[in-house]
Each structure stands twice: as C-alpha cells, then as structure tokens.
mmCIF file of C-alpha atoms (C1' of nucleotides) in Angstrom:
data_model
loop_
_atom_site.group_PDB
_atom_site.id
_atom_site.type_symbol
_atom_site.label_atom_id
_atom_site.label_comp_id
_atom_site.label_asym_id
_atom_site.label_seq_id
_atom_site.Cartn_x
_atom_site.Cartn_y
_atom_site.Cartn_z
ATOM 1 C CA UNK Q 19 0.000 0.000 0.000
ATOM 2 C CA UNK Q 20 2.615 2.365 -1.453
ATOM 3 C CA UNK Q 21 1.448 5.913 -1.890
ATOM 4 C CA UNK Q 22 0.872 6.602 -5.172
ATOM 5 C CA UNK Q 23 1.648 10.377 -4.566
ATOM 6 C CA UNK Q 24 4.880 9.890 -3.110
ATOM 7 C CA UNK Q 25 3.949 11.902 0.075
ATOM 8 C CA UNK Q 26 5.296 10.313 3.557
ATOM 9 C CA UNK Q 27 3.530 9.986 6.072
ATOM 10 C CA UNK Q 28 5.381 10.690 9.187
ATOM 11 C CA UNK Q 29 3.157 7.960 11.143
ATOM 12 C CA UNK Q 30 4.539 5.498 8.783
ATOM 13 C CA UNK Q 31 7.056 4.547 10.884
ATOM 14 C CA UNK Q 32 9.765 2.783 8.860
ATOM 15 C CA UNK Q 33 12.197 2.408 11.811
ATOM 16 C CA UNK Q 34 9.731 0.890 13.962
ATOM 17 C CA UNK Q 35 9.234 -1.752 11.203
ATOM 18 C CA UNK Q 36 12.814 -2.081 10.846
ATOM 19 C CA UNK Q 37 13.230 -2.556 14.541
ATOM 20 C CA UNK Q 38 10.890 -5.199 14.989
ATOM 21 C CA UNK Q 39 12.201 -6.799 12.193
ATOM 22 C CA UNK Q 40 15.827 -6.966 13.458
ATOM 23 C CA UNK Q 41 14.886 -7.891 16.931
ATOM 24 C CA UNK Q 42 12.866 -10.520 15.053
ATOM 25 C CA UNK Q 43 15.909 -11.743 12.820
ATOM 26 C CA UNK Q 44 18.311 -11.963 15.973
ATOM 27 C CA UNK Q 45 16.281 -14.010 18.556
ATOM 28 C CA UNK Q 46 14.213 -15.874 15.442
ATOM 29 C CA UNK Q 47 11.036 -15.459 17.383
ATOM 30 C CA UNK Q 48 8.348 -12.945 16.694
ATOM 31 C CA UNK Q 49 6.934 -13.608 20.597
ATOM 32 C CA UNK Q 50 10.550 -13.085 21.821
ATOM 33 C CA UNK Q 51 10.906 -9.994 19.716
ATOM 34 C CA UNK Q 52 7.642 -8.425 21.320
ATOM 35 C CA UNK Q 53 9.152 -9.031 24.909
ATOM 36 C CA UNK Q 54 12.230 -7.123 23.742
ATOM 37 C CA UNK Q 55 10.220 -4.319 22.716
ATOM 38 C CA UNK Q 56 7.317 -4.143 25.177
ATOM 39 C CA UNK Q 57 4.851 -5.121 22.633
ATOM 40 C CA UNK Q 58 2.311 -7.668 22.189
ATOM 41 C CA UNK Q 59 3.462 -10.588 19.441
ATOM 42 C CA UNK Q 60 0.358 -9.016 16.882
ATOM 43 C CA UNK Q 61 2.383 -5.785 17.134
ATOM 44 C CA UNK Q 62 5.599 -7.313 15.702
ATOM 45 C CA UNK Q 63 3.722 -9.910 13.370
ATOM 46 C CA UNK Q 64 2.091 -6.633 12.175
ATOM 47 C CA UNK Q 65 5.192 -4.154 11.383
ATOM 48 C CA UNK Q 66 6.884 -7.438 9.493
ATOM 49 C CA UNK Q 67 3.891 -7.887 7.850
ATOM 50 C CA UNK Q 68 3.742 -4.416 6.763
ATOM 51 C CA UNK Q 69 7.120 -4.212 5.779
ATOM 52 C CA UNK Q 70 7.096 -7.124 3.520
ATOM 53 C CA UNK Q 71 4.352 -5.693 1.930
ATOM 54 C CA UNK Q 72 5.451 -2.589 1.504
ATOM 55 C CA UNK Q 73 8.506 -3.356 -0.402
ATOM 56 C CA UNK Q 74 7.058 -6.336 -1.575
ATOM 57 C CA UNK Q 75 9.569 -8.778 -0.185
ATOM 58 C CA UNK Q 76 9.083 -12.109 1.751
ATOM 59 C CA UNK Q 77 11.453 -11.756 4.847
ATOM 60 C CA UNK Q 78 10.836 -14.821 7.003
ATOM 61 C CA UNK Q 79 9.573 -18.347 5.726
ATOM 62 C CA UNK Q 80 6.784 -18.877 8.243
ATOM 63 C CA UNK Q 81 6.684 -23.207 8.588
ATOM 64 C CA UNK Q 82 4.665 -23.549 11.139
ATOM 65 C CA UNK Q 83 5.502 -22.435 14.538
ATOM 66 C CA UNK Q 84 8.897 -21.415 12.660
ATOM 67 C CA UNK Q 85 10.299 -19.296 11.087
ATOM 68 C CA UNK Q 86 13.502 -18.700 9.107
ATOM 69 C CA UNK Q 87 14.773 -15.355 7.262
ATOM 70 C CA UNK Q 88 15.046 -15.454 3.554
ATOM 71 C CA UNK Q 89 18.194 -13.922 1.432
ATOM 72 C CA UNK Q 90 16.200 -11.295 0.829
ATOM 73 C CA UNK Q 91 15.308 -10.978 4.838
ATOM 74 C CA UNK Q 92 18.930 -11.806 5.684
ATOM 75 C CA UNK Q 93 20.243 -8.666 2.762
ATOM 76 C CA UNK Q 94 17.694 -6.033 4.716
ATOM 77 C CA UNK Q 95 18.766 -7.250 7.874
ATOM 78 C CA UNK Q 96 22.694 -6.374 7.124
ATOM 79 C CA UNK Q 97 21.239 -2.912 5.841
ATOM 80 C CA UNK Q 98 18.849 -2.109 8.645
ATOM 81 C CA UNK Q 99 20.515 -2.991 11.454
ATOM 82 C CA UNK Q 100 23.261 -0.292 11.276
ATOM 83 C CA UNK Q 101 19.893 2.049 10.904
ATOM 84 C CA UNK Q 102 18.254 0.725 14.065
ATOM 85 C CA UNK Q 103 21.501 1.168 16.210
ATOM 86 C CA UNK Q 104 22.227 4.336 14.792
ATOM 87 C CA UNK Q 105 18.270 6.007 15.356
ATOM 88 C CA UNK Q 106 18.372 4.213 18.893
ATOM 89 C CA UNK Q 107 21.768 5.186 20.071
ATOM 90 C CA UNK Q 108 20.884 8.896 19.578
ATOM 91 C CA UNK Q 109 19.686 9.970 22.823
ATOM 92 C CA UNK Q 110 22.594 8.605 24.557
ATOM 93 C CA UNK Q 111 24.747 10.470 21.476
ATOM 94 C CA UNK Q 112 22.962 13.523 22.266
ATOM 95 C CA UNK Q 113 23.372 13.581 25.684
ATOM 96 C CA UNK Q 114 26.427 13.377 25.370
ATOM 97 C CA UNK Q 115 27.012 16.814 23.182
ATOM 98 C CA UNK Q 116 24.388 18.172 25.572
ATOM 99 C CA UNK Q 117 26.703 17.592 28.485
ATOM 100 C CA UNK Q 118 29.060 19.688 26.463
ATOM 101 C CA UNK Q 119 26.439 22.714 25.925
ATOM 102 C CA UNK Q 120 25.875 22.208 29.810
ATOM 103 C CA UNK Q 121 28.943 23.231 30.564
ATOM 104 C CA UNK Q 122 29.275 25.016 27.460
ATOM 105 C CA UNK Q 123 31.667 28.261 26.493
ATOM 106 C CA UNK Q 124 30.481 31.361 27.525
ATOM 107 C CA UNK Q 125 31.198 33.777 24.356
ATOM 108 C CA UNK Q 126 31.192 37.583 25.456
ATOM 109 C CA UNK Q 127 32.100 40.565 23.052
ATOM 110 C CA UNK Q 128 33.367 43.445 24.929
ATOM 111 C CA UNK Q 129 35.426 46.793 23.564
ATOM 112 C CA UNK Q 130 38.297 47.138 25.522
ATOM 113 C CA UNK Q 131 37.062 49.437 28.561
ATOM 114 C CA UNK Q 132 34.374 46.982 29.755
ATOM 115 C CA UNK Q 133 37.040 43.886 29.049
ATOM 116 C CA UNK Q 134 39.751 46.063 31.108
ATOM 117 C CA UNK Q 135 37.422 47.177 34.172
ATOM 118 C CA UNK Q 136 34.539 45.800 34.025
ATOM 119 C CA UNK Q 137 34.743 41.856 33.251
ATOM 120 C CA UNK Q 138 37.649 40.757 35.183
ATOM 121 C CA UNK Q 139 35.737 40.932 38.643
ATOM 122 C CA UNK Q 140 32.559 39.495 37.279
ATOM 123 C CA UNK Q 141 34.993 37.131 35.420
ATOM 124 C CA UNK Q 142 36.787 35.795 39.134
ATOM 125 C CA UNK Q 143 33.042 35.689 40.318
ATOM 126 C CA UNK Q 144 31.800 33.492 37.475
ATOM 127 C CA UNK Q 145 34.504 31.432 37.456
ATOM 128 C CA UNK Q 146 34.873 30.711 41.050
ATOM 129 C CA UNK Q 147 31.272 29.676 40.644
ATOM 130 C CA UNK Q 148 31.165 27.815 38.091
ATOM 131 C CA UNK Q 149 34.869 26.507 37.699
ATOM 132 C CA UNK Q 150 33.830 23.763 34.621
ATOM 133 C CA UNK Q 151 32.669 26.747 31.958
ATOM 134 C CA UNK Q 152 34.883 27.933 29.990
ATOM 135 C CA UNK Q 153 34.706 31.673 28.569
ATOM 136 C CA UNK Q 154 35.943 33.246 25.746
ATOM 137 C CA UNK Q 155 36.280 37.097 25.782
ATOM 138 C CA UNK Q 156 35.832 38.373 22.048
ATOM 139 C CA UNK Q 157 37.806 41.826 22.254
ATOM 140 C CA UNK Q 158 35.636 43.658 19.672
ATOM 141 C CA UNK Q 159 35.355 47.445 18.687
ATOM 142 C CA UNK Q 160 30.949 48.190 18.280
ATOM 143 C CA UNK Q 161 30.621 47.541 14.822
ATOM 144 C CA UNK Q 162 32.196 43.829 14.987
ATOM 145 C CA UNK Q 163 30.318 43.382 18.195
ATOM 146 C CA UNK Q 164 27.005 43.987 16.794
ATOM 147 C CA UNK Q 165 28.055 41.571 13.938
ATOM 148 C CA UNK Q 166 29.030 39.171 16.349
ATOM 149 C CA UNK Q 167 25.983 39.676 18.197
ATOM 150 C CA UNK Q 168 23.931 39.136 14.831
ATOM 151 C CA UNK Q 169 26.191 36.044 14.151
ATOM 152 C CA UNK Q 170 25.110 34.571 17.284
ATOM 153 C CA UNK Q 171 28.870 34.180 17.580
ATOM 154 C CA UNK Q 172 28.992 35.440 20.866
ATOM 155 C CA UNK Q 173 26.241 34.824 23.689
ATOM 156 C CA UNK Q 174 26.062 38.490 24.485
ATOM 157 C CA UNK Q 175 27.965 41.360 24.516
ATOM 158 C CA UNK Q 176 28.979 44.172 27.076
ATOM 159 C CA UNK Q 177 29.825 47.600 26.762
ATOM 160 C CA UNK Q 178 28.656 51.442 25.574
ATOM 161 C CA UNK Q 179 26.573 51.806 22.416
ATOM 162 C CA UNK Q 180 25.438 54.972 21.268
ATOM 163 C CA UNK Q 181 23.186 54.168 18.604
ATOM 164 C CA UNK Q 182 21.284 51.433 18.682
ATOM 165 C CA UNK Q 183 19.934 49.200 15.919
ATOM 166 C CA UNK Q 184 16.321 48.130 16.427
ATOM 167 C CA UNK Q 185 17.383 44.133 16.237
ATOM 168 C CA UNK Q 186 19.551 44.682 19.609
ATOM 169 C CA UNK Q 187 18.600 44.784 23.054
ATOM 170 C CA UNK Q 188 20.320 46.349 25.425
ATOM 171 C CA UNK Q 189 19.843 47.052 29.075
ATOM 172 C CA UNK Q 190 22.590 49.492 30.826
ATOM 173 C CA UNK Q 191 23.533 48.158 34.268
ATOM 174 C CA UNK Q 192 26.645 50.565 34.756
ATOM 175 C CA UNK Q 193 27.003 54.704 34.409
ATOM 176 C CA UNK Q 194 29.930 56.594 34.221
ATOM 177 C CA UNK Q 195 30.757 60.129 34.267
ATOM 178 C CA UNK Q 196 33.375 61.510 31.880
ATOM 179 C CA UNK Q 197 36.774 63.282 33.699
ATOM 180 C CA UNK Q 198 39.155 65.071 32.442
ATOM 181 C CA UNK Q 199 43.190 63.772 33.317
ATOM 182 C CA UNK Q 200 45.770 65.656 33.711
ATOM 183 C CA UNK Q 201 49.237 65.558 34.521
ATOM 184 C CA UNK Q 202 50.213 66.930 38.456
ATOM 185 C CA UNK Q 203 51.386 70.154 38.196
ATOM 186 C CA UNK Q 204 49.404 70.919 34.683
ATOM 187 C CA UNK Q 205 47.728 74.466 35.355
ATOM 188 C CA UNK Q 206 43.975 73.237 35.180
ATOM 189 C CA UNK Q 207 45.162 70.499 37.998
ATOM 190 C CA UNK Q 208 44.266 73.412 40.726
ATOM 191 C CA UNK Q 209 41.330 74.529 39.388
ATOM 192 C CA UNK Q 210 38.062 74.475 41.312
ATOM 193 C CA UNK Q 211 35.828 73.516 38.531
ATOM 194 C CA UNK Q 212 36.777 72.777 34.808
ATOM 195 C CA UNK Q 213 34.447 74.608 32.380
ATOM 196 C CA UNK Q 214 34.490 73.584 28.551
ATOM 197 C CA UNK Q 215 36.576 76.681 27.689
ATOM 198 C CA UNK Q 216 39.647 75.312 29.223
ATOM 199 C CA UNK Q 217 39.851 72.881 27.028
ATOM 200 C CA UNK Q 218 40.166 75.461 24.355
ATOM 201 C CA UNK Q 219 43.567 75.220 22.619
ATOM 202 C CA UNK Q 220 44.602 72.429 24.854
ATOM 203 C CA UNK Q 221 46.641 69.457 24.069
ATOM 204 C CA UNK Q 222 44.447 66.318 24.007
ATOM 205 C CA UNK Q 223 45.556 62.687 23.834
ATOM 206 C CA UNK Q 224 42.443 61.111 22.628
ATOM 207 C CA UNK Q 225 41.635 57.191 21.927
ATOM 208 C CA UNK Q 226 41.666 56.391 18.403
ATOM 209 C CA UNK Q 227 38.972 57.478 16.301
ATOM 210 C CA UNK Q 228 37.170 54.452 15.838
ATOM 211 C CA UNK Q 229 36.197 54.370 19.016
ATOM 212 C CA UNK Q 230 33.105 55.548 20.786
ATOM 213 C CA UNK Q 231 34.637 57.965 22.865
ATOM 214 C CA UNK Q 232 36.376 59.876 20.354
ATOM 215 C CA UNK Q 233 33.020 60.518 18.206
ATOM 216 C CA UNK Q 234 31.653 61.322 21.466
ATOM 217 C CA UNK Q 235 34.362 64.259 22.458
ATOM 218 C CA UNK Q 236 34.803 65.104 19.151
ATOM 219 C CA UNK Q 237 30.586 65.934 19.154
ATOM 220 C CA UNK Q 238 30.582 67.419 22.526
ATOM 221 C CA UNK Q 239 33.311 70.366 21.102
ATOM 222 C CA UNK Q 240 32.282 71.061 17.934
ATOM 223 C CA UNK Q 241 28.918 71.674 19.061
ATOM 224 C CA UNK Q 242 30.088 74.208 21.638
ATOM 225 C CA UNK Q 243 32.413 75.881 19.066
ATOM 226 C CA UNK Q 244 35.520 74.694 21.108
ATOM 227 C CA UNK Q 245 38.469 74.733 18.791
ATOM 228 C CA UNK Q 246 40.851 71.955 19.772
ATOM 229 C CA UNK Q 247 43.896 70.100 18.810
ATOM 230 C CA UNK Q 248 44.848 66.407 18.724
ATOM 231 C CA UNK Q 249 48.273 66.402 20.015
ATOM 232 C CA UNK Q 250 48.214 62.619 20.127
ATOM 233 C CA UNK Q 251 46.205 59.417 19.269
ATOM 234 C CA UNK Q 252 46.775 56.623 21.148
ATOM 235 C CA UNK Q 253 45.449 52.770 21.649
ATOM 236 C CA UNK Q 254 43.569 53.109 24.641
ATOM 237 C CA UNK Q 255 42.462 53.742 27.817
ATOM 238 C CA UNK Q 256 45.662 52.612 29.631
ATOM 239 C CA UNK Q 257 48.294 53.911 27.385
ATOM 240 C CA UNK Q 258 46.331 57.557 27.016
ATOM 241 C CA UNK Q 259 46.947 57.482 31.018
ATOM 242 C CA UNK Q 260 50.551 56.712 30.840
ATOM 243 C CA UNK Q 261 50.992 59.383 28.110
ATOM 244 C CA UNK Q 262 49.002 61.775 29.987
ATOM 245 C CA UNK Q 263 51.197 61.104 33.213
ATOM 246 C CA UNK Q 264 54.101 61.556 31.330
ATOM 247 C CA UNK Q 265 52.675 65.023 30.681
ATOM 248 C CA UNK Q 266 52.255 64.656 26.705
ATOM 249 C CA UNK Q 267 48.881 66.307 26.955
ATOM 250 C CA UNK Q 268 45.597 66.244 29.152
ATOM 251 C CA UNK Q 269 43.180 63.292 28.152
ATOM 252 C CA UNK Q 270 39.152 62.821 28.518
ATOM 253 C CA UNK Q 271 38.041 59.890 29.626
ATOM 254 C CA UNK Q 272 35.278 57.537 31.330
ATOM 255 C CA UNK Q 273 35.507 56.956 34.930
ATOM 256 C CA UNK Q 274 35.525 53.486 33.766
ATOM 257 C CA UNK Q 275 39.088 53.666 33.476
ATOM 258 C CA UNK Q 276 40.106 55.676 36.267
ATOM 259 C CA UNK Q 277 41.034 52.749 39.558
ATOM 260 C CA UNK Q 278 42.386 55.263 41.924
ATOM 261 C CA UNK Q 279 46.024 53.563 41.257
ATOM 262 C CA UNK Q 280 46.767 56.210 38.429
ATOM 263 C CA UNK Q 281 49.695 58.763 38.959
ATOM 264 C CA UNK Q 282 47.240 61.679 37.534
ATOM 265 C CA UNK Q 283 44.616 64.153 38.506
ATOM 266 C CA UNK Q 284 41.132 63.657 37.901
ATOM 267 C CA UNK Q 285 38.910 66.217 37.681
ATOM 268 C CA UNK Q 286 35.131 66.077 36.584
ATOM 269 C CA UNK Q 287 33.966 67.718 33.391
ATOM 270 C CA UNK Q 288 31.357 69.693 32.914
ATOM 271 C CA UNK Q 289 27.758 67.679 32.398
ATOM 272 C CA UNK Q 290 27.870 68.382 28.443
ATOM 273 C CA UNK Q 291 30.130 65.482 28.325
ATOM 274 C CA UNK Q 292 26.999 62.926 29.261
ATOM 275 C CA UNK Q 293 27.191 59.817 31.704
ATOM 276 C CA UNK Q 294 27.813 56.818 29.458
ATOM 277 C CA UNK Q 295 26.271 53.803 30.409
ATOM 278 C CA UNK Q 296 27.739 50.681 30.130
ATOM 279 C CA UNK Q 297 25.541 47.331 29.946
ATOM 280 C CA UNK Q 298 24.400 43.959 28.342
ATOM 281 C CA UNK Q 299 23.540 43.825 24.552
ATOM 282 C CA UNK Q 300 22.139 40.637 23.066
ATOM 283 C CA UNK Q 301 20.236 39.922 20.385
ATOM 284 C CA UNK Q 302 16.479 40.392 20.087
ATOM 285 C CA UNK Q 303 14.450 37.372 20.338
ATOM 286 C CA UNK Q 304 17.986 35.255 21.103
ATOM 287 C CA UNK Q 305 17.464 32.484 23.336
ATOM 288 C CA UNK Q 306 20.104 32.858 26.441
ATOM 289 C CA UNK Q 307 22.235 29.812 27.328
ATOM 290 C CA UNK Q 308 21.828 29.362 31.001
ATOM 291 C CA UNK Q 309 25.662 29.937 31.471
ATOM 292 C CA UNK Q 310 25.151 33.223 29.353
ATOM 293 C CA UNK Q 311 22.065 34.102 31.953
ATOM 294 C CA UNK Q 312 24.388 33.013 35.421
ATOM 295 C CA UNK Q 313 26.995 35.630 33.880
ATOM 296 C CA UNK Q 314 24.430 38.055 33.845
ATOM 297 C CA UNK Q 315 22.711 37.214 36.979
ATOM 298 C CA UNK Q 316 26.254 38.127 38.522
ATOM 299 C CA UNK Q 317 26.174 41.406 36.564
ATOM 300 C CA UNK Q 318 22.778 42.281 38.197
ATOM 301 C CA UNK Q 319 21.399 40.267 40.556
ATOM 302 C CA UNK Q 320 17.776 40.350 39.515
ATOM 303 C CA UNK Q 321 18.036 40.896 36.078
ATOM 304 C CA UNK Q 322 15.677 38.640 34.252
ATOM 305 C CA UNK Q 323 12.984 38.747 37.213
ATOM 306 C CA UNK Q 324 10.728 40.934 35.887
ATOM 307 C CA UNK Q 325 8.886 38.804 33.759
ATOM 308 C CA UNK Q 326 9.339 38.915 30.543
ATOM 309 C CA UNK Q 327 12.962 40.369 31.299
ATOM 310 C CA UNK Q 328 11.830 43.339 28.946
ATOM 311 C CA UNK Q 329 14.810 44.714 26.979
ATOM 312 C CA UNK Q 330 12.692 48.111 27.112
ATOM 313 C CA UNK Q 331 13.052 48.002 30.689
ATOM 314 C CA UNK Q 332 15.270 51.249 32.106
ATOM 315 C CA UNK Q 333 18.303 50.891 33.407
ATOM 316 C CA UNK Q 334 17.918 53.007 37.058
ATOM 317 C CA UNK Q 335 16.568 55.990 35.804
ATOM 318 C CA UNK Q 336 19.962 56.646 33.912
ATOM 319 C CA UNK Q 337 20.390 58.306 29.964
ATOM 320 C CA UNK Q 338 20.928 55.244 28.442
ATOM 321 C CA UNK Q 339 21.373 56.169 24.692
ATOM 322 C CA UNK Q 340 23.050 59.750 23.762
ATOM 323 C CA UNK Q 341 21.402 60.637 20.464
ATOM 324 C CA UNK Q 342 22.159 64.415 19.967
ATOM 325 C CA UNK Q 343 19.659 66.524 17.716
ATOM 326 C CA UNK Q 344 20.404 66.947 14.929
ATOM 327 C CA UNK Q 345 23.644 65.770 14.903
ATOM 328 C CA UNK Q 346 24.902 63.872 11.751
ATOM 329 C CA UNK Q 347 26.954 62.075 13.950
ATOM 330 C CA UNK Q 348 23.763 60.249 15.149
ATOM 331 C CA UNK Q 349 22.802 58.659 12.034
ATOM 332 C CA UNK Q 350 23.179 54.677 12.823
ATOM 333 C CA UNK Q 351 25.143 53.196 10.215
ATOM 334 C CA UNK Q 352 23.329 50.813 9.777
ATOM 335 C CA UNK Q 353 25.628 47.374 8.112
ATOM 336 C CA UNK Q 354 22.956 46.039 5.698
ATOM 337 C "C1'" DC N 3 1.808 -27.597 22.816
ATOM 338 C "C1'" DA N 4 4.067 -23.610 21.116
ATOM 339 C "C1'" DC N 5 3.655 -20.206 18.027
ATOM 340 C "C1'" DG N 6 1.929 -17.038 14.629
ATOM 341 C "C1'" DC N 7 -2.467 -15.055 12.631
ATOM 342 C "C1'" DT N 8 -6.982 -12.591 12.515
ATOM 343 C "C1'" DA N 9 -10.703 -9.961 14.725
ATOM 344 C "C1'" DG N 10 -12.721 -6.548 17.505
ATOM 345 C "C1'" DG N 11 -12.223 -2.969 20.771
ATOM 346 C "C1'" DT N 12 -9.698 1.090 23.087
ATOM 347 C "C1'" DA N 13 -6.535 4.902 23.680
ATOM 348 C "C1'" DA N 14 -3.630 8.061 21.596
ATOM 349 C "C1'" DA N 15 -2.078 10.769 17.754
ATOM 350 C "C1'" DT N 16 -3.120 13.606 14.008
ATOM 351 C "C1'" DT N 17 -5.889 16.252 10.870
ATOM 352 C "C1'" DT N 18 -9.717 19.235 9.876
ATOM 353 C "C1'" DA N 19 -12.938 22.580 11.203
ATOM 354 C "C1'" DT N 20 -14.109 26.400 14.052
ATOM 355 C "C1'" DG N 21 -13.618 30.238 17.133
ATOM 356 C "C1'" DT N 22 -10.793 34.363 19.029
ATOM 357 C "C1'" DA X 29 -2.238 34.266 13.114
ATOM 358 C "C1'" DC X 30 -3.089 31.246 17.119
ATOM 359 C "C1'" DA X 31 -5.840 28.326 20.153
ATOM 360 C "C1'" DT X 32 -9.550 24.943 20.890
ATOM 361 C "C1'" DA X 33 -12.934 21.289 19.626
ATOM 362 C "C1'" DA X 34 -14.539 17.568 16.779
ATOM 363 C "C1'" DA X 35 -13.569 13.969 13.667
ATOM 364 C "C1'" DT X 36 -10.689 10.682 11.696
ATOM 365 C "C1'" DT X 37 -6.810 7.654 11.523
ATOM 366 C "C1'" DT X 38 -3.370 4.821 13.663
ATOM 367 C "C1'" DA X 39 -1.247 1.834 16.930
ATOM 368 C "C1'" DC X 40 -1.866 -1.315 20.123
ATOM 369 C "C1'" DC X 41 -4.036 -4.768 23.074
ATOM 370 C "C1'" DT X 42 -6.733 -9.025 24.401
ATOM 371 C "C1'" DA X 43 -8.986 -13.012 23.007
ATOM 372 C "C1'" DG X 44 -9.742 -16.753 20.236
ATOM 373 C "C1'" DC X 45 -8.330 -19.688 16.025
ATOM 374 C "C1'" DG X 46 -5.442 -22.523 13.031
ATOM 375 C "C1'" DT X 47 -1.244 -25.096 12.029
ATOM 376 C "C1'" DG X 48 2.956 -28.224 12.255
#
DNA sequence: CACGCTAGGTAAATTTATGT
DNA sequence: ACATAAATTTACCTAGCGTG
C-alpha cells in the first residue's frame, strides 16, 4: 500500500518496522521480539507484515511455529541494522554533546574598557562559581560586536553603544561620568571647577577614532564651538593614562578607566560630556544559554525577574542612549 | 503444545474545522 | 495568526483460532 503520490507519512514509521524486524531476525522469534520491545506478538507480526508488503519482499519463511529469514530478509537485515543502532543510540549520542552545551563556552564581546574594568571581577566571580565553563572574551570594537551579536557568535555582549539598531537589546547596568586627566602640576590640575573653555587650545591625547569615545568628544566640542587640537592618538584607555602622566597632553576619559592607582589628577567635566552607560547587549528574540544568563545574573542580581525580562526596561533611571539633535553624527550606520 | 495469525475494541495521535 | 474542539486515523491490546 505504497502511496501513489509519493507523500510520507510521518506515522509510517519505517524504523519501527525495521526494529521489529531486526529484533525478530536476531532471537528468530516474533513472541521473543515483542518481549524485547514491550509489545504484544500481533504488534511485531504486524510491522513485518507491513514491511514485507510494503517493499514487496518475503522476509521470514513462516513453517509452522517457525520461522527462518530469507536472502532477501537476511540482505535487509545487514542494511537495517546499522539504521536501528544508529536512530536508537541517539539519545545517549545527544546527551552526550548536551553535556558539552551544559557546561558550554560562555562567548562575550566586549570593547576594551568593559574587558579592562569591568569583566575581570565578574569574570573571578563566574569562574569561582562555576569553575567547569569555559569563557571566551571576544575583544571587539561596536561595529564587529554587533556583527558578532547578529552572528550569534557570541552569547552576548557588554559595553557602551550609542546608537542602537532596532534588532539589539540592550539594558545598561553601569554609568559613568566623563573626567578630564591631567598631569600633576598641569595648570587646570588646581582649578576648582573645569568649564568647557579650558579645554580650548589644549593638548588632548584622545583614543583612536574608531572608538566611541572619540566621536563622542569630538561631538561634545564642535557643538560648543571649542576649537581643539589632537596632540596625540593613542590605543587606549591605559596607554592615554601613561601618556598623559608623562605630561604629553591632558586626556578625557570615562571613569571606567580611572582605579584610583593612576599617577594623575582627575577632575570632573562639565555635564555636556553625558554619563555613558555601560551594559548587556544581546540579540532580540535570542534564546540565552543558562551559562550566558548566570553571567548576567552576577552582573545584576535580579536581572531577568521581571517577567518577561523586557529589553525596554530602564536601566535606574539613567540616559541610556546619547542621540544628539540633529547631529549627523547620530545617524546609525546601519551594516545592511 | 508452542507459536503465529486474525478480529474486535480502546486509547492516543493527528488532521480538519471552528472560534478568538 | 493562534488556540480549541470535533472527527478521523493509527497503533496497540486481548482473546480466540489454526497449524505443524
């Protein structure tokens, strides 16, 4: 009773035929086949039966109470059984790679700031905790973290963004103000309170342009008309503070950076320069791993409680996203 | 007697129809 | 589009029958 139209049925169950059949052929007994499978004898008698007629074959040589397999029952036999064991070893297979995602890698993209000061505690946390996970820490700049994050390549990612494409969540857990650093001894060190002016015709050391930051002190100047000069461009957050110590120039920077360990004076900007927020981007509608939500969890305790763990949810009451008015600098660019 | 086969009934799975 | 209800199909079981 072939289908004439070709369609399967999904209920035909081929394997289950080719199971009973196999059982059948290695204990020679339909009854003793049933036992092995929890069925009644009918059952088994049934699926050969079906099978036989189905690809229109005689597999056994019924005499009697007896019966024997046929070369053309023995030749299925050698080609189902390899079936049989394969379909029914596959849980066990499974669980097996499952045991692996258990304990799976933890992918996180981060840009460098969040890697530098923000991961490594949560890191020691999370790994204390759960010492059998490992974790890779994808050092990306925004643009290859949002790929990543579209990639699924990573499980989430961590850091700043200023704009934000619509197919990425993103809940801020950290703010930071933005200081200025300056060499001791530097005339603005002893100033009471640093107004944008000073900068004015000051020697900066700013992170490379591809960075948030940069776009971001670039905007915050030209909008206020303050002419200013690059005196250097450097790596990063760490080697800007060496250069700055070294008095090469005066440097902007998050308060992410700043440990209390630096050989520099900090003082606060002015509030044009906005608190950044720092936090966990993922993408929309991904499905955490549970290691991915643990890592979070340690981020901020609480964070998928409220149900639905909306990413629209605000991160404690902070600016999250700094989109200045009309500001071409705003424009998303957006990578498809 | 031991074993496989057929029949008739039941529970579950699946599809189709219907409502929100 | 999704959820629910009704109808149909399928898989399986028990019981009884036939055969070497």
């Amino acid at each position: 009773m072939s289908d004439p139209s070709g369609r399967l049925y999904y209920k035909n169950n081929r394997v289950k035929q080719l199971r009973a059949f196999c059982y059948t052929a290695q204990t020679g007994s339909i009854s003793r086949a049933a036992e092995r499978l929890f069925l009644s004898q009918p059952s088994v008698s049934l699926q050969i039966q079906a099978l036989e007629r189905e690809l229109e074959i005689t597999l056994f040589e019924r005499r009697g109470p007896k019966i024997t397999l046929t070369p053309d029952g023995k030749a299925l036999y050698e080609l189902a059984l390899p079936l049989v064991d394969g379909i029914d070893a596959l849980p066990a297979r499974f669980a097996e790679r499952y045991q692996t995602l258990q304990s799976g890698r933890l992918d996180i993209a981060a840009g460098e700031s969040s890697t530098l000061y923000l991961i490594p505690d949560l890191l020691k946390n999370y790994m204390d905790r759960y010492p059998d996970s490992p974790v890779k820490l994808h050092n990306l700049v925004s643009a290859d973290m949002l790929s990543a994050l579209r990639n699924d390549e990573v499980d989430f990612a961590i850091g700043s963004m200023l704009d934000l494409p619509d197919d990425v969540a993103y809940r801020a857990v950290y703010s930071f103000d933005t200081s200025l650093i300056l060499p001791f001894g530097h005339h603005l060190a002893g100033k009471e309170r640093i107004e944008l002016d000073d900068l004015a015709s000051e020697e900066l050391i700013l992170p490379p342009k591809h960075l948030t930051t940069w776009r971001l002190v670039n905007l915050v100047l030209q909008q206020h008309n303050i002419p200013y000069e690059v005196r250097l461009e450097v790596g990063g957050w760490e080697i800007m503070k060496a250069y700055v110590e070294r008095g090469f120039g005066i440097g902007i920077a998050s308060n992410i950076c700043i440990t209390g360990r630096e050989d520099l004076v900090v003082k606060p900007l002015p509030s044009v320069f906005p608190r950044r927020t720092y936090g966990v981007m993922w993408r929309r509608g991904r499905f955490l791993s549970p290691q991915a939500k643990r890592f979070i969890e340690l981020m901020q305790p609480g964070f998928f409680d409220d149900p639905g763990a909306s990413p629209q949810a605000e991160p404690r009451g902070d600016n999250r996203v700094f989109v200045p008015s009309g500001s071409p600098a705003a424009k998303p660019q957006s990578s498809s």
